[in-house]
C-alpha positions as a LaTeX table, in Angstrom:
\begin{tabular}{lrrr}
\hline
Residue & $x$ (\AA) & $y$ (\AA) & $z$ (\AA) \\
\hline
Unk1 & 153.44 & 135.76 & 62.58 \\
Unk2 & 152.68 & 132.39 & 61.00 \\
Unk3 & 154.81 & 131.19 & 58.11 \\
Unk4 & 151.78 & 131.17 & 55.80 \\
Unk5 & 151.12 & 134.83 & 56.63 \\
Unk6 & 154.80 & 135.62 & 56.11 \\
Unk7 & 154.75 & 133.89 & 52.73 \\
Unk8 & 151.67 & 135.83 & 51.60 \\
Unk9 & 153.24 & 139.16 & 52.57 \\
Unk10 & 156.52 & 138.17 & 50.93 \\
Unk11 & 154.82 & 137.27 & 47.63 \\
Unk12 & 152.73 & 140.46 & 47.73 \\
Unk13 & 155.82 & 142.63 & 48.23 \\
Unk14 & 158.37 & 140.84 & 46.04 \\
Unk15 & 156.25 & 139.06 & 43.42 \\
Unk16 & 153.24 & 141.38 & 43.04 \\
Unk17 & 150.92 & 138.90 & 44.72 \\
Unk18 & 151.91 & 136.08 & 42.35 \\
Unk19 & 150.29 & 132.69 & 43.01 \\
Unk20 & 152.57 & 129.66 & 42.95 \\
Unk21 & 151.52 & 127.01 & 40.45 \\
Unk22 & 153.04 & 124.71 & 37.87 \\
Unk23 & 154.55 & 125.33 & 35.41 \\
Unk24 & 156.24 & 128.08 & 37.41 \\
Unk25 & 157.86 & 129.56 & 34.30 \\
Unk26 & 154.41 & 130.79 & 33.20 \\
Unk27 & 153.32 & 132.12 & 36.60 \\
Unk28 & 153.88 & 135.74 & 35.61 \\
Unk29 & 157.40 & 136.75 & 36.69 \\
Unk30 & 160.58 & 136.58 & 34.61 \\
Unk31 & 162.06 & 133.11 & 34.58 \\
Unk32 & 164.47 & 130.46 & 33.37 \\
Unk33 & 163.74 & 126.86 & 32.37 \\
Unk34 & 166.30 & 124.12 & 32.71 \\
Unk35 & 166.58 & 120.71 & 31.09 \\
Unk36 & 167.71 & 118.04 & 33.55 \\
Unk37 & 167.71 & 115.14 & 31.09 \\
Unk38 & 170.57 & 113.71 & 29.08 \\
Unk39 & 169.07 & 112.57 & 25.77 \\
Unk40 & 171.66 & 109.82 & 25.41 \\
Unk41 & 170.92 & 108.09 & 28.72 \\
Unk42 & 167.96 & 105.80 & 29.41 \\
Unk43 & 165.72 & 105.92 & 32.49 \\
Unk44 & 166.62 & 102.28 & 33.12 \\
Unk45 & 170.19 & 103.35 & 33.91 \\
Unk46 & 171.42 & 104.68 & 37.25 \\
Unk47 & 173.60 & 107.04 & 35.24 \\
Unk48 & 170.46 & 108.79 & 33.99 \\
Unk49 & 169.37 & 109.76 & 37.50 \\
Unk50 & 172.91 & 110.62 & 38.53 \\
Unk51 & 173.05 & 113.09 & 35.64 \\
Unk52 & 169.67 & 114.60 & 36.57 \\
Unk53 & 170.87 & 115.25 & 40.11 \\
Unk54 & 174.28 & 116.48 & 38.92 \\
Unk55 & 172.55 & 119.12 & 36.82 \\
Unk56 & 170.24 & 120.11 & 39.64 \\
Unk57 & 173.16 & 120.33 & 42.06 \\
Unk58 & 174.92 & 122.63 & 39.59 \\
Unk59 & 171.87 & 124.89 & 39.36 \\
Unk60 & 171.60 & 124.92 & 43.14 \\
Unk61 & 175.28 & 125.80 & 43.62 \\
Unk62 & 175.01 & 128.82 & 41.34 \\
Unk63 & 171.63 & 130.11 & 42.53 \\
Unk64 & 172.12 & 129.81 & 46.30 \\
Unk65 & 174.75 & 130.42 & 48.96 \\
Unk66 & 175.05 & 128.66 & 52.31 \\
Unk67 & 173.72 & 131.59 & 54.33 \\
Unk68 & 170.65 & 132.32 & 52.20 \\
Unk69 & 167.37 & 132.23 & 54.09 \\
Unk70 & 164.98 & 129.69 & 52.60 \\
Unk71 & 161.26 & 129.04 & 52.86 \\
Unk72 & 160.27 & 125.61 & 51.57 \\
Unk73 & 156.67 & 125.14 & 50.50 \\
Unk74 & 155.66 & 121.50 & 50.02 \\
Unk75 & 152.10 & 121.17 & 48.79 \\
Unk76 & 150.04 & 118.23 & 47.66 \\
Unk77 & 146.53 & 117.52 & 46.53 \\
Unk78 & 144.72 & 115.32 & 49.03 \\
Unk79 & 141.73 & 113.04 & 49.06 \\
Unk80 & 139.33 & 112.48 & 51.92 \\
Unk81 & 141.38 & 112.59 & 55.14 \\
Unk82 & 144.84 & 112.04 & 53.71 \\
Unk83 & 147.45 & 114.49 & 55.02 \\
Unk84 & 151.15 & 115.23 & 54.78 \\
Unk85 & 152.69 & 112.86 & 57.31 \\
Unk86 & 155.59 & 113.70 & 59.56 \\
Unk87 & 157.22 & 110.50 & 58.29 \\
Unk88 & 157.64 & 112.21 & 54.90 \\
Unk89 & 161.23 & 111.98 & 53.62 \\
Unk90 & 161.23 & 115.78 & 53.43 \\
Unk91 & 161.35 & 116.16 & 57.20 \\
Unk92 & 164.45 & 113.96 & 57.42 \\
Unk93 & 166.40 & 116.48 & 55.33 \\
Unk94 & 165.95 & 119.52 & 57.57 \\
Unk95 & 167.40 & 120.70 & 60.86 \\
Unk96 & 165.62 & 119.98 & 64.13 \\
Unk97 & 165.77 & 123.73 & 64.75 \\
Unk98 & 163.91 & 124.65 & 61.57 \\
Unk99 & 160.63 & 126.54 & 61.88 \\
Unk100 & 157.81 & 124.32 & 60.59 \\
Unk101 & 154.16 & 125.04 & 59.91 \\
Unk102 & 151.96 & 122.12 & 58.90 \\
Unk103 & 148.54 & 123.15 & 57.66 \\
Unk104 & 146.01 & 120.38 & 58.01 \\
Unk105 & 143.12 & 122.33 & 56.58 \\
Unk106 & 141.98 & 123.05 & 53.08 \\
Unk107 & 144.12 & 125.52 & 51.18 \\
Unk108 & 143.93 & 126.76 & 47.56 \\
Unk109 & 145.66 & 124.76 & 44.83 \\
Unk110 & 146.12 & 126.66 & 41.54 \\
Unk111 & 146.30 & 125.40 & 37.98 \\
Unk112 & 148.54 & 126.71 & 35.19 \\
Unk113 & 146.24 & 129.70 & 34.61 \\
Unk114 & 146.30 & 130.68 & 38.26 \\
Unk115 & 142.73 & 129.51 & 38.77 \\
Unk116 & 141.81 & 127.80 & 42.03 \\
Unk117 & 141.74 & 124.20 & 40.83 \\
Unk118 & 141.17 & 122.39 & 44.11 \\
Unk119 & 140.20 & 123.05 & 47.70 \\
Unk120 & 141.41 & 119.68 & 48.94 \\
Unk121 & 145.08 & 120.37 & 49.41 \\
Unk122 & 147.44 & 120.70 & 52.32 \\
Unk123 & 150.88 & 122.15 & 52.75 \\
Unk124 & 153.91 & 122.37 & 54.97 \\
Unk125 & 156.13 & 125.43 & 55.26 \\
Unk126 & 159.71 & 125.14 & 56.50 \\
Unk127 & 161.99 & 128.10 & 57.19 \\
Unk128 & 165.75 & 127.75 & 57.64 \\
Unk129 & 169.07 & 128.64 & 56.03 \\
Unk130 & 170.48 & 126.75 & 53.06 \\
Unk131 & 173.25 & 125.08 & 55.05 \\
Unk132 & 170.71 & 123.39 & 57.33 \\
Unk133 & 168.80 & 121.70 & 54.50 \\
Unk134 & 170.04 & 118.64 & 52.58 \\
Unk135 & 169.03 & 119.79 & 49.11 \\
Unk136 & 171.03 & 117.07 & 47.35 \\
Unk137 & 168.89 & 114.37 & 48.97 \\
Unk138 & 165.72 & 116.28 & 48.13 \\
Unk139 & 166.75 & 116.46 & 44.48 \\
Unk140 & 167.45 & 112.73 & 44.45 \\
Unk141 & 164.00 & 112.04 & 45.91 \\
Unk142 & 162.23 & 114.30 & 43.41 \\
Unk143 & 164.08 & 112.73 & 40.47 \\
Unk144 & 162.84 & 109.31 & 41.60 \\
Unk145 & 159.16 & 110.24 & 41.84 \\
Unk146 & 157.85 & 108.58 & 38.67 \\
Unk147 & 160.03 & 105.48 & 38.62 \\
Unk148 & 159.41 & 103.38 & 41.71 \\
Unk149 & 162.85 & 104.24 & 43.03 \\
Unk150 & 163.84 & 105.23 & 46.55 \\
Unk151 & 164.20 & 107.54 & 48.33 \\
Unk152 & 161.13 & 109.49 & 47.33 \\
Unk153 & 158.87 & 112.13 & 48.79 \\
Unk154 & 155.69 & 110.83 & 50.38 \\
Unk155 & 153.22 & 109.10 & 48.04 \\
Unk156 & 155.32 & 110.08 & 45.02 \\
Unk157 & 153.32 & 113.26 & 44.57 \\
Unk158 & 153.21 & 116.89 & 45.63 \\
Unk159 & 155.29 & 119.89 & 44.63 \\
Unk160 & 158.21 & 121.51 & 46.43 \\
Unk161 & 158.83 & 125.24 & 45.97 \\
Unk162 & 162.16 & 126.66 & 47.13 \\
Unk163 & 161.66 & 130.32 & 48.02 \\
Unk164 & 164.97 & 132.10 & 48.47 \\
Unk165 & 164.15 & 135.02 & 50.76 \\
Unk166 & 167.66 & 136.44 & 50.40 \\
Unk167 & 167.86 & 136.46 & 46.60 \\
Unk168 & 164.12 & 136.86 & 45.94 \\
Unk169 & 163.81 & 133.83 & 43.69 \\
Unk170 & 161.45 & 130.87 & 43.57 \\
Unk171 & 162.65 & 127.52 & 42.24 \\
Unk172 & 160.84 & 124.26 & 41.56 \\
Unk173 & 162.26 & 120.95 & 40.36 \\
Unk174 & 159.30 & 119.19 & 38.76 \\
Unk175 & 160.70 & 115.68 & 38.50 \\
Unk176 & 163.53 & 114.13 & 36.49 \\
Unk177 & 162.78 & 116.33 & 33.50 \\
Unk178 & 163.13 & 119.97 & 34.42 \\
Unk179 & 163.43 & 122.91 & 36.77 \\
Unk180 & 162.10 & 126.49 & 36.69 \\
Unk181 & 163.37 & 129.54 & 38.55 \\
Unk182 & 161.56 & 132.88 & 38.61 \\
Unk183 & 162.36 & 136.36 & 39.89 \\
Unk184 & 161.72 & 140.03 & 39.17 \\
Unk185 & 165.47 & 140.66 & 39.37 \\
Unk186 & 166.31 & 140.55 & 35.66 \\
Unk187 & 170.01 & 141.23 & 36.24 \\
Unk188 & 170.24 & 138.23 & 38.54 \\
Unk189 & 168.47 & 135.97 & 36.04 \\
Unk190 & 170.82 & 137.15 & 33.29 \\
Unk191 & 173.75 & 136.21 & 35.50 \\
Unk192 & 172.26 & 132.74 & 36.06 \\
Unk193 & 171.55 & 132.39 & 32.33 \\
Unk194 & 175.16 & 133.12 & 31.44 \\
Unk195 & 176.47 & 130.61 & 33.97 \\
Unk196 & 173.92 & 127.91 & 33.18 \\
Unk197 & 173.33 & 128.45 & 29.48 \\
Unk198 & 174.25 & 124.84 & 28.69 \\
Unk199 & 171.27 & 123.62 & 30.76 \\
Unk200 & 168.59 & 125.97 & 29.39 \\
Unk201 & 165.62 & 124.12 & 27.86 \\
Unk202 & 166.06 & 124.79 & 24.15 \\
Unk203 & 162.36 & 125.08 & 23.33 \\
Unk204 & 162.08 & 128.05 & 25.71 \\
Unk205 & 165.48 & 129.65 & 25.00 \\
Unk206 & 164.17 & 132.19 & 22.42 \\
Unk207 & 161.45 & 133.37 & 24.81 \\
Unk208 & 163.93 & 133.67 & 27.68 \\
Unk209 & 166.40 & 135.64 & 25.53 \\
Unk210 & 163.62 & 137.97 & 24.38 \\
Unk211 & 162.08 & 138.61 & 27.80 \\
Unk212 & 165.40 & 139.14 & 29.57 \\
Unk213 & 166.81 & 141.15 & 26.65 \\
Unk214 & 169.90 & 138.99 & 26.49 \\
Unk215 & 172.36 & 140.10 & 23.83 \\
\hline
\end{tabular}
């Protein structure tokens, strides 16, 4: 079975056929939103980016374990004949034994309402366990995307979804600003909320508390 077929079946079974799009928090499942920015630090400071990655590393440490099975979905809008290149920094952060599927044909790209917003997109799927993927380096690269810093994912664009097949969660780090995680396991999200309450995005905290029935 191809990884794309496996992903479709997985989403149908565990996420009621949910389509992955940004912002993930509004995709339809229960979710958490995290603030990766320190309001005191400036983007001109290295300390700003170090804090972004520190927060993302903390989220990662609580929401994954080394033996979790992961499916990475990296997707980007493309123009004309542009593709995801194997020289992409992403491929340098995974094991040589990882299962990889690179789709060089048109695939759906959805907007925030779940509507097919583009047919000119391509994606790569990577399946492996957490301990074989250098997530710290990926978080550094994503945090750099809008600032001309290195390392960075190819062309400073695209979106990387982290699908935890063991815990049935989907996580996306947008850029230096924030991260969403969704699941239909409310108990698990409550556990994450309690451990990561200091990083919850305040503007969405009331909605999260209400939907998860947090007391």
